[in-house]
mmCIF file of C-alpha atoms in Angstrom:
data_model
loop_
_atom_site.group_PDB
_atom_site.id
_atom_site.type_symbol
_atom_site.label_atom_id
_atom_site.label_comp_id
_atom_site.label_asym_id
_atom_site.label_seq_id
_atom_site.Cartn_x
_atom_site.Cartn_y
_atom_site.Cartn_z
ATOM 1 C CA UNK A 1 -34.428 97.654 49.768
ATOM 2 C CA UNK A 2 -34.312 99.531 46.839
ATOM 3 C CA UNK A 3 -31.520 99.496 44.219
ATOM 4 C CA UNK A 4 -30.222 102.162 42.730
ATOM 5 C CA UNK A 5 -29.237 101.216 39.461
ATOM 6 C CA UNK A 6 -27.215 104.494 38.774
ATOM 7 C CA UNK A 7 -24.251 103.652 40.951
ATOM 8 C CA UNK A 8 -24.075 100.218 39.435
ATOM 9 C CA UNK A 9 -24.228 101.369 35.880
ATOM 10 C CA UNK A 10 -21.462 104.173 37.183
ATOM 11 C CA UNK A 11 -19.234 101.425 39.150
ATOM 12 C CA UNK A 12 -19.402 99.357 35.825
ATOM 13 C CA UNK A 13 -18.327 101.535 33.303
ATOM 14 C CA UNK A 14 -15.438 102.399 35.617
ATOM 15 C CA UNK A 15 -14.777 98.661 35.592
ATOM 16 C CA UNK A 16 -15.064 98.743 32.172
ATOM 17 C CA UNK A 17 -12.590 101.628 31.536
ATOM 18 C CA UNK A 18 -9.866 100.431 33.394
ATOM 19 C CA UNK A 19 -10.040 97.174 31.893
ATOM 20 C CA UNK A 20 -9.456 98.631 28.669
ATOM 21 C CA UNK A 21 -6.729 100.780 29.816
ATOM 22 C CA UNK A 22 -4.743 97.848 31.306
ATOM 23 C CA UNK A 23 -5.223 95.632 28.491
ATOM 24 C CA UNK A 24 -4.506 98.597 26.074
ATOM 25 C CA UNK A 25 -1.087 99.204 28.264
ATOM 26 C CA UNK A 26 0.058 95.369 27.736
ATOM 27 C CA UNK A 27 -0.430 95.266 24.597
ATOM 28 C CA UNK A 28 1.411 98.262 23.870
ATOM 29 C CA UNK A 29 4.288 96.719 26.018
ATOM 30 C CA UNK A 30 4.250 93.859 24.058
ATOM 31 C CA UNK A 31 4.338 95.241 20.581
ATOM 32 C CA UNK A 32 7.606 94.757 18.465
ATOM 33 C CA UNK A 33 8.961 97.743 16.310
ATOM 34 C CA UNK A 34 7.886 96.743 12.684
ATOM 35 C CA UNK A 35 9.883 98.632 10.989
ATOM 36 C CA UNK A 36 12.320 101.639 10.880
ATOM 37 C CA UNK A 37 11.666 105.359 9.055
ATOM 38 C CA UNK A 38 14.722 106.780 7.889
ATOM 39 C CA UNK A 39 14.482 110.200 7.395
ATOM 40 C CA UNK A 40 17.880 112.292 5.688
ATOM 41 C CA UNK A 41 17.824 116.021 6.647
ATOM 42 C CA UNK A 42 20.243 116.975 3.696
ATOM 43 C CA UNK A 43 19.363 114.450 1.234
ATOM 44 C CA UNK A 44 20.186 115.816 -1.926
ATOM 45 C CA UNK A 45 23.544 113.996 -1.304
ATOM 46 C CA UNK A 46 23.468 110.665 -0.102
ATOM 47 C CA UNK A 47 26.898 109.823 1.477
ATOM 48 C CA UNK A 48 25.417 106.695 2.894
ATOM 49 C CA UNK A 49 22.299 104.821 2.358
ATOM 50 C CA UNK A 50 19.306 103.200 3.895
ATOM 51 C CA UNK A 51 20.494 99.806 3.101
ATOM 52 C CA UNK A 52 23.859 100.442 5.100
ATOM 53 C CA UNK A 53 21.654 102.637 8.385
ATOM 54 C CA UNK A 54 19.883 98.806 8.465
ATOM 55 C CA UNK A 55 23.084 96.625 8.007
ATOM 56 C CA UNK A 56 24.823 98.854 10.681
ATOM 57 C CA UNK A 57 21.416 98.343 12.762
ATOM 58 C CA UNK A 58 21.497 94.824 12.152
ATOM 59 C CA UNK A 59 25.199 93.933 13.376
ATOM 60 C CA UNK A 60 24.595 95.516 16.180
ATOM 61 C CA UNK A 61 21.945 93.423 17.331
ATOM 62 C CA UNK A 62 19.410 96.002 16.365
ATOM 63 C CA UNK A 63 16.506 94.140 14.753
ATOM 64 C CA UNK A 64 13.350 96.317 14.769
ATOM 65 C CA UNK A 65 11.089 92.857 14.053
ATOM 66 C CA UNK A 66 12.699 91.086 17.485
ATOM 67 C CA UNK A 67 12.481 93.684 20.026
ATOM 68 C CA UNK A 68 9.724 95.167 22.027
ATOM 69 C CA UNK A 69 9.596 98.933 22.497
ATOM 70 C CA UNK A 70 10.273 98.274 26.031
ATOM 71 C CA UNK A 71 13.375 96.806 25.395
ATOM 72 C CA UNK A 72 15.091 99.609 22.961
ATOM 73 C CA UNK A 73 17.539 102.107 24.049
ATOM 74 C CA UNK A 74 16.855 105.093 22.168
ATOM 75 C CA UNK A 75 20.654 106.364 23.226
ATOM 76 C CA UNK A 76 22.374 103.949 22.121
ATOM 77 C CA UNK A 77 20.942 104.030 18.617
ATOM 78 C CA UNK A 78 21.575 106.949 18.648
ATOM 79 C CA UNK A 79 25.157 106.650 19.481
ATOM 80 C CA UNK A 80 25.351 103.721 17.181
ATOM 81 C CA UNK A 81 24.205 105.940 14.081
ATOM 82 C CA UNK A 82 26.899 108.684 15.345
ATOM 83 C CA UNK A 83 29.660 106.718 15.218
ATOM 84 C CA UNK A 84 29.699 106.014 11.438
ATOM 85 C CA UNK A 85 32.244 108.138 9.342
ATOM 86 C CA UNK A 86 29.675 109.632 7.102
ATOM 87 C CA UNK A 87 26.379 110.862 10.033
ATOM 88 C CA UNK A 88 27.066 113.806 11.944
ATOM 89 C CA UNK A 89 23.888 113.748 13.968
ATOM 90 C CA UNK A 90 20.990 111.468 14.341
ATOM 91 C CA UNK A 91 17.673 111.728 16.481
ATOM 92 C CA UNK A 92 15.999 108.502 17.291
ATOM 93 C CA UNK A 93 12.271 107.921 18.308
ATOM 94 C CA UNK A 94 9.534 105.715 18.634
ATOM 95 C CA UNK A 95 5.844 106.630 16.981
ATOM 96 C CA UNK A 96 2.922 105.308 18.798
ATOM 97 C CA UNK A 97 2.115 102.686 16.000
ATOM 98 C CA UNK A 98 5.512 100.529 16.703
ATOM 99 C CA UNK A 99 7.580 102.222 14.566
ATOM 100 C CA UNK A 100 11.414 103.570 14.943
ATOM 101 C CA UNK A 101 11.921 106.572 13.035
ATOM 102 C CA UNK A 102 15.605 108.040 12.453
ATOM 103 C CA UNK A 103 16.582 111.186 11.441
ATOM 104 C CA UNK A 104 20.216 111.705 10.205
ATOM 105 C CA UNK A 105 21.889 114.937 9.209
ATOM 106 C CA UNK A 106 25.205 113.380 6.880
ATOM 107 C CA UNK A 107 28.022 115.334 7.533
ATOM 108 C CA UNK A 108 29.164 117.588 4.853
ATOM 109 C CA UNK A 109 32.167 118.270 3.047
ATOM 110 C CA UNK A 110 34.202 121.072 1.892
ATOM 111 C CA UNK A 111 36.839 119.901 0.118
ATOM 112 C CA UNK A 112 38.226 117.332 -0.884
ATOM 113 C CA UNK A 113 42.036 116.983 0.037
ATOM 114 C CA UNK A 114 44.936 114.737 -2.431
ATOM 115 C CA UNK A 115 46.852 113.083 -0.165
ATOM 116 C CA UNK A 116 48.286 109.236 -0.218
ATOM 117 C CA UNK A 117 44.591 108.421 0.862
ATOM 118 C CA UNK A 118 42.157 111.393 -0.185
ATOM 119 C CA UNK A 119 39.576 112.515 2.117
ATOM 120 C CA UNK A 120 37.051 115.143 2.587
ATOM 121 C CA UNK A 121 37.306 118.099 4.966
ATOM 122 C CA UNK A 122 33.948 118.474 6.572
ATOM 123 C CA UNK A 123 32.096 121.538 7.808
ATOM 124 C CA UNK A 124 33.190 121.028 11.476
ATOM 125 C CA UNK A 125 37.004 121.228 10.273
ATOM 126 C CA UNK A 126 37.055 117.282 10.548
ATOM 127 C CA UNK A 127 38.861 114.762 8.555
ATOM 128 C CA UNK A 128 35.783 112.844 6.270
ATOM 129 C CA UNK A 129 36.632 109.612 4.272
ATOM 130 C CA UNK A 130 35.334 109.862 0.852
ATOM 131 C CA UNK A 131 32.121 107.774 0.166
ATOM 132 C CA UNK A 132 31.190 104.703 -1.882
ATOM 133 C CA UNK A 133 27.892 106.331 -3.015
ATOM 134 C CA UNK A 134 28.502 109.837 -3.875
ATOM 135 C CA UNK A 135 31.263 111.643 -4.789
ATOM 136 C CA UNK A 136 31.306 115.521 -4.046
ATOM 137 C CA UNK A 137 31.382 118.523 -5.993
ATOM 138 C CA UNK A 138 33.931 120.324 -3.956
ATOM 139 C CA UNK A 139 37.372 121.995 -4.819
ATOM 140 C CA UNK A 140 40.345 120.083 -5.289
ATOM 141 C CA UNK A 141 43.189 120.813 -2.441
ATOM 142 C CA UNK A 142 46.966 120.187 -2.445
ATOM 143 C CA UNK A 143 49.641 120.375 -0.484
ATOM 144 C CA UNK A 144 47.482 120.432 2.722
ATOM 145 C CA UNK A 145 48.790 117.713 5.319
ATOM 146 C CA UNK A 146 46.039 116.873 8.370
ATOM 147 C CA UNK A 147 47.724 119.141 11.028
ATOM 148 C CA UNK A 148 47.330 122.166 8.293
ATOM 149 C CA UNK A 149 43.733 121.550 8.230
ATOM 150 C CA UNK A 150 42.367 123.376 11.057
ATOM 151 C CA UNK A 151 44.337 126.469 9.231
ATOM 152 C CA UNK A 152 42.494 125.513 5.721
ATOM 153 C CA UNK A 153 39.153 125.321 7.091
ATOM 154 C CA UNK A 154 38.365 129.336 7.617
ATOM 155 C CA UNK A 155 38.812 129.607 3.989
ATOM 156 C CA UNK A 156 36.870 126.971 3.103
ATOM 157 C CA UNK A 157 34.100 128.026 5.237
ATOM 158 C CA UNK A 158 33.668 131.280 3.663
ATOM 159 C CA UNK A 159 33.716 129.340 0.051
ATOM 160 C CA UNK A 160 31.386 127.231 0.931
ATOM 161 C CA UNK A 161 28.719 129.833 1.892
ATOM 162 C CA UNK A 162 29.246 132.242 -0.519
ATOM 163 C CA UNK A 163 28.064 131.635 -4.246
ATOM 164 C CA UNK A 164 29.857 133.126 -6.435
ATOM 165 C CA UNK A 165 33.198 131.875 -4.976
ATOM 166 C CA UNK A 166 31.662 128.453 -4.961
ATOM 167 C CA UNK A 167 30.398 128.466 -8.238
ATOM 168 C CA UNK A 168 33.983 129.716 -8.687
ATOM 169 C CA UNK A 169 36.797 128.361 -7.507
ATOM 170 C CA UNK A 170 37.804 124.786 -8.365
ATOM 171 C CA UNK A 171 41.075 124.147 -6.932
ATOM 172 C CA UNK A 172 43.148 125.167 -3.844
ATOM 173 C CA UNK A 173 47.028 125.011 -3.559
ATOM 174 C CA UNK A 174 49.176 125.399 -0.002
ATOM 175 C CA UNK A 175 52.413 126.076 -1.009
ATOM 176 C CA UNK A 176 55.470 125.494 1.207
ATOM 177 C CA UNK A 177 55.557 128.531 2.735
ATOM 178 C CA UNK A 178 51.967 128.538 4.002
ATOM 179 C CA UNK A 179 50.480 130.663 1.426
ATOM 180 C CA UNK A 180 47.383 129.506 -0.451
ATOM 181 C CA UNK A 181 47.075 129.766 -4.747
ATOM 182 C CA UNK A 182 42.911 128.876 -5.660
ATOM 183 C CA UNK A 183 41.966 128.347 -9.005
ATOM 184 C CA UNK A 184 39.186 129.296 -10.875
ATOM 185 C CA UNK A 185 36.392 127.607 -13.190
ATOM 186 C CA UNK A 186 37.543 128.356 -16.918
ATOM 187 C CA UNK A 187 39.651 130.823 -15.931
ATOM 188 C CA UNK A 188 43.322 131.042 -17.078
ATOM 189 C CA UNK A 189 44.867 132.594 -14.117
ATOM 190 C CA UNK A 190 46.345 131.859 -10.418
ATOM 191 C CA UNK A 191 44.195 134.072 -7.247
ATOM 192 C CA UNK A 192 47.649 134.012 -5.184
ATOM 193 C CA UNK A 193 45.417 134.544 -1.834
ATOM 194 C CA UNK A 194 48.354 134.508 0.869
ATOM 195 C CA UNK A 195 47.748 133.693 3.985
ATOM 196 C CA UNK A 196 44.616 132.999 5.456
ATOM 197 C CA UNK A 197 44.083 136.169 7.224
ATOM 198 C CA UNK A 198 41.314 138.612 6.234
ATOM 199 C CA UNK A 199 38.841 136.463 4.082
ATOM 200 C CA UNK A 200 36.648 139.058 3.932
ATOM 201 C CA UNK A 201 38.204 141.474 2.913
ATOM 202 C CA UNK A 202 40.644 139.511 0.203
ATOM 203 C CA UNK A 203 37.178 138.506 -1.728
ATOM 204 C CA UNK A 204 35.745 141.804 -1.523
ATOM 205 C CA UNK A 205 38.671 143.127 -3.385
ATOM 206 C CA UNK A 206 38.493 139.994 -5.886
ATOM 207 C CA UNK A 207 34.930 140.167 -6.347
ATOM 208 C CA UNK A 208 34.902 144.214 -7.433
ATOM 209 C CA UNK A 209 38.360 143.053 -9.618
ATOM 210 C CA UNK A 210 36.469 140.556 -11.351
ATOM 211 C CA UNK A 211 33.428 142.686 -12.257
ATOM 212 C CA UNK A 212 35.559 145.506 -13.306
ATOM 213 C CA UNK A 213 37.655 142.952 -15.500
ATOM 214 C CA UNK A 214 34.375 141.048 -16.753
ATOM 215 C CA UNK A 215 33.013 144.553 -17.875
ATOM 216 C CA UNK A 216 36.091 145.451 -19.812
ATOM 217 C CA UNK A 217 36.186 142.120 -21.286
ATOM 218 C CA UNK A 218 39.869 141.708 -19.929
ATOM 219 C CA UNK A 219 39.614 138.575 -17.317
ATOM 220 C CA UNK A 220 42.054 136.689 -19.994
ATOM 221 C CA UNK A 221 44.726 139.225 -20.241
ATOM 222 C CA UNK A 222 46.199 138.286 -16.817
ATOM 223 C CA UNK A 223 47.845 135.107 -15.370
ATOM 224 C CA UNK A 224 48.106 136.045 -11.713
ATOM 225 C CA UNK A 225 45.801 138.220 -9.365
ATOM 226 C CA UNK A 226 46.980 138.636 -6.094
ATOM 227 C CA UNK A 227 45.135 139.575 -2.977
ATOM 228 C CA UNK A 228 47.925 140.424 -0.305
ATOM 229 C CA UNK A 229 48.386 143.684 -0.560
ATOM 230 C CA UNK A 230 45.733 145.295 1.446
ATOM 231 C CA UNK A 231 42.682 147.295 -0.287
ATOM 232 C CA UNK A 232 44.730 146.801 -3.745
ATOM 233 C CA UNK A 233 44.800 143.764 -6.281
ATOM 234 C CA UNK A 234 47.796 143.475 -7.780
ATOM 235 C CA UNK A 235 47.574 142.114 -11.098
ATOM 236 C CA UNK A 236 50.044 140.061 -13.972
ATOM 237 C CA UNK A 237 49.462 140.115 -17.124
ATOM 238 C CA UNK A 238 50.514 137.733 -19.925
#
């Protein structure tokens, strides 16, 4: 009887290939995460800090050294990372050489509001408690109490994403009537802004006083500017 030698070599290899692949697969089941990659989206700010992601991690029970990739819930990391005052979103996942990576957008604030205990305002119109690490560059806001803030937040929006009013305006006053005062960097006079209605259209007219003023080298002859009146800015001077 003669062998052929070709289906052996063929039924070996096979052999071969899923012996590999199995022992490949428990070994891979067995590995513990050795470490976690943090990974902060808007970084230039650091609300929070490695150290505290890991001490969070670790009173929770999540210790990347003790617990086989089989075993971690990605979600509820996840949710974990969410629920401290200073993330706003966080992505969790594993790389295929046992590691945990994390990346975490902080959330970011707007202002920051005097009250009895000052906080931040955050982007998403959410109360923010001020951080141990970094302390923001953000105007200054009185007389705001935490129901007024989902009426404050418009306004400091549109601040916060334009430039010039950002490299502008310092300081934000709700008076008792609901109408808003902002102050301005080395600038000796009150923007009485009104309600906050038309944004737009309120710093459009501000914007084309200022240059006008700037040009005529006039911006300190006035100590109110105010915005209320429609297409017009109605000025004080000294």
């Amino acid at each position: 009887m003669k062998i052929n030698w070709n289906y052996i070599k063929t039924f070996l290899l096979i052999g071969v290939v899923f012996f590999l692949f199995a022992f490949a697969e428990k070994r891979n089941h067995a590995r513990v995460l050795s470490e976690v990659n943090l990974h902060f989206t808007n970084s230039e700010n650091l609300y929070l800090t490695e150290e505290a992601v890991n001490k969070l991690l670790i009173q929770n029970e999540v210790r990347p050294r003790s617990i086989g990739k089989e075993t971690l819930d990605l979600s509820r990391v996840e949710a974990l990372l969410e629920s401290h005052d200073m993330v706003e979103n966080a992505e969790v996942f594993l790389t295929v050489d046992g590691k945990m990576g994390a990346s975490i957008t902080q959330r970011q604030p707007l202002a920051r509001v005097m009250a009895s205990a000052p906080f931040y305002l955050d982007r998403q119109g959410l109360m923010m408690p001020l951080s141990q690490y970094h302390s923001a560059r953000v105007p200054l806001v009185t007389g705001v109490k935490e129901e007024q803030l989902k009426e404050l937040h418009p306004l400091m929006a549109f601040i916060n994403e334009d430039e010039f009013l950002t490299r502008h305006v310092t300081g934000i006053n709700r008076q008792p009537n609901g109408k808003y005062e902002l102050y301005l960097r080395q600038l000796d006079f009150a923007v009485v802004f009104g309600e906050v209605k038309d944004i737009e259209l309120k710093f459009k007219n501000f914007k084309a006083f200022y240059q006008k003023a700037l040009k005529d080298k006039k911006l300190d002859a006035y100590k109110k500017v105010d915005l209320q009146f429609g297409n017009q800015v109605v000025c004080t001077k000294k």
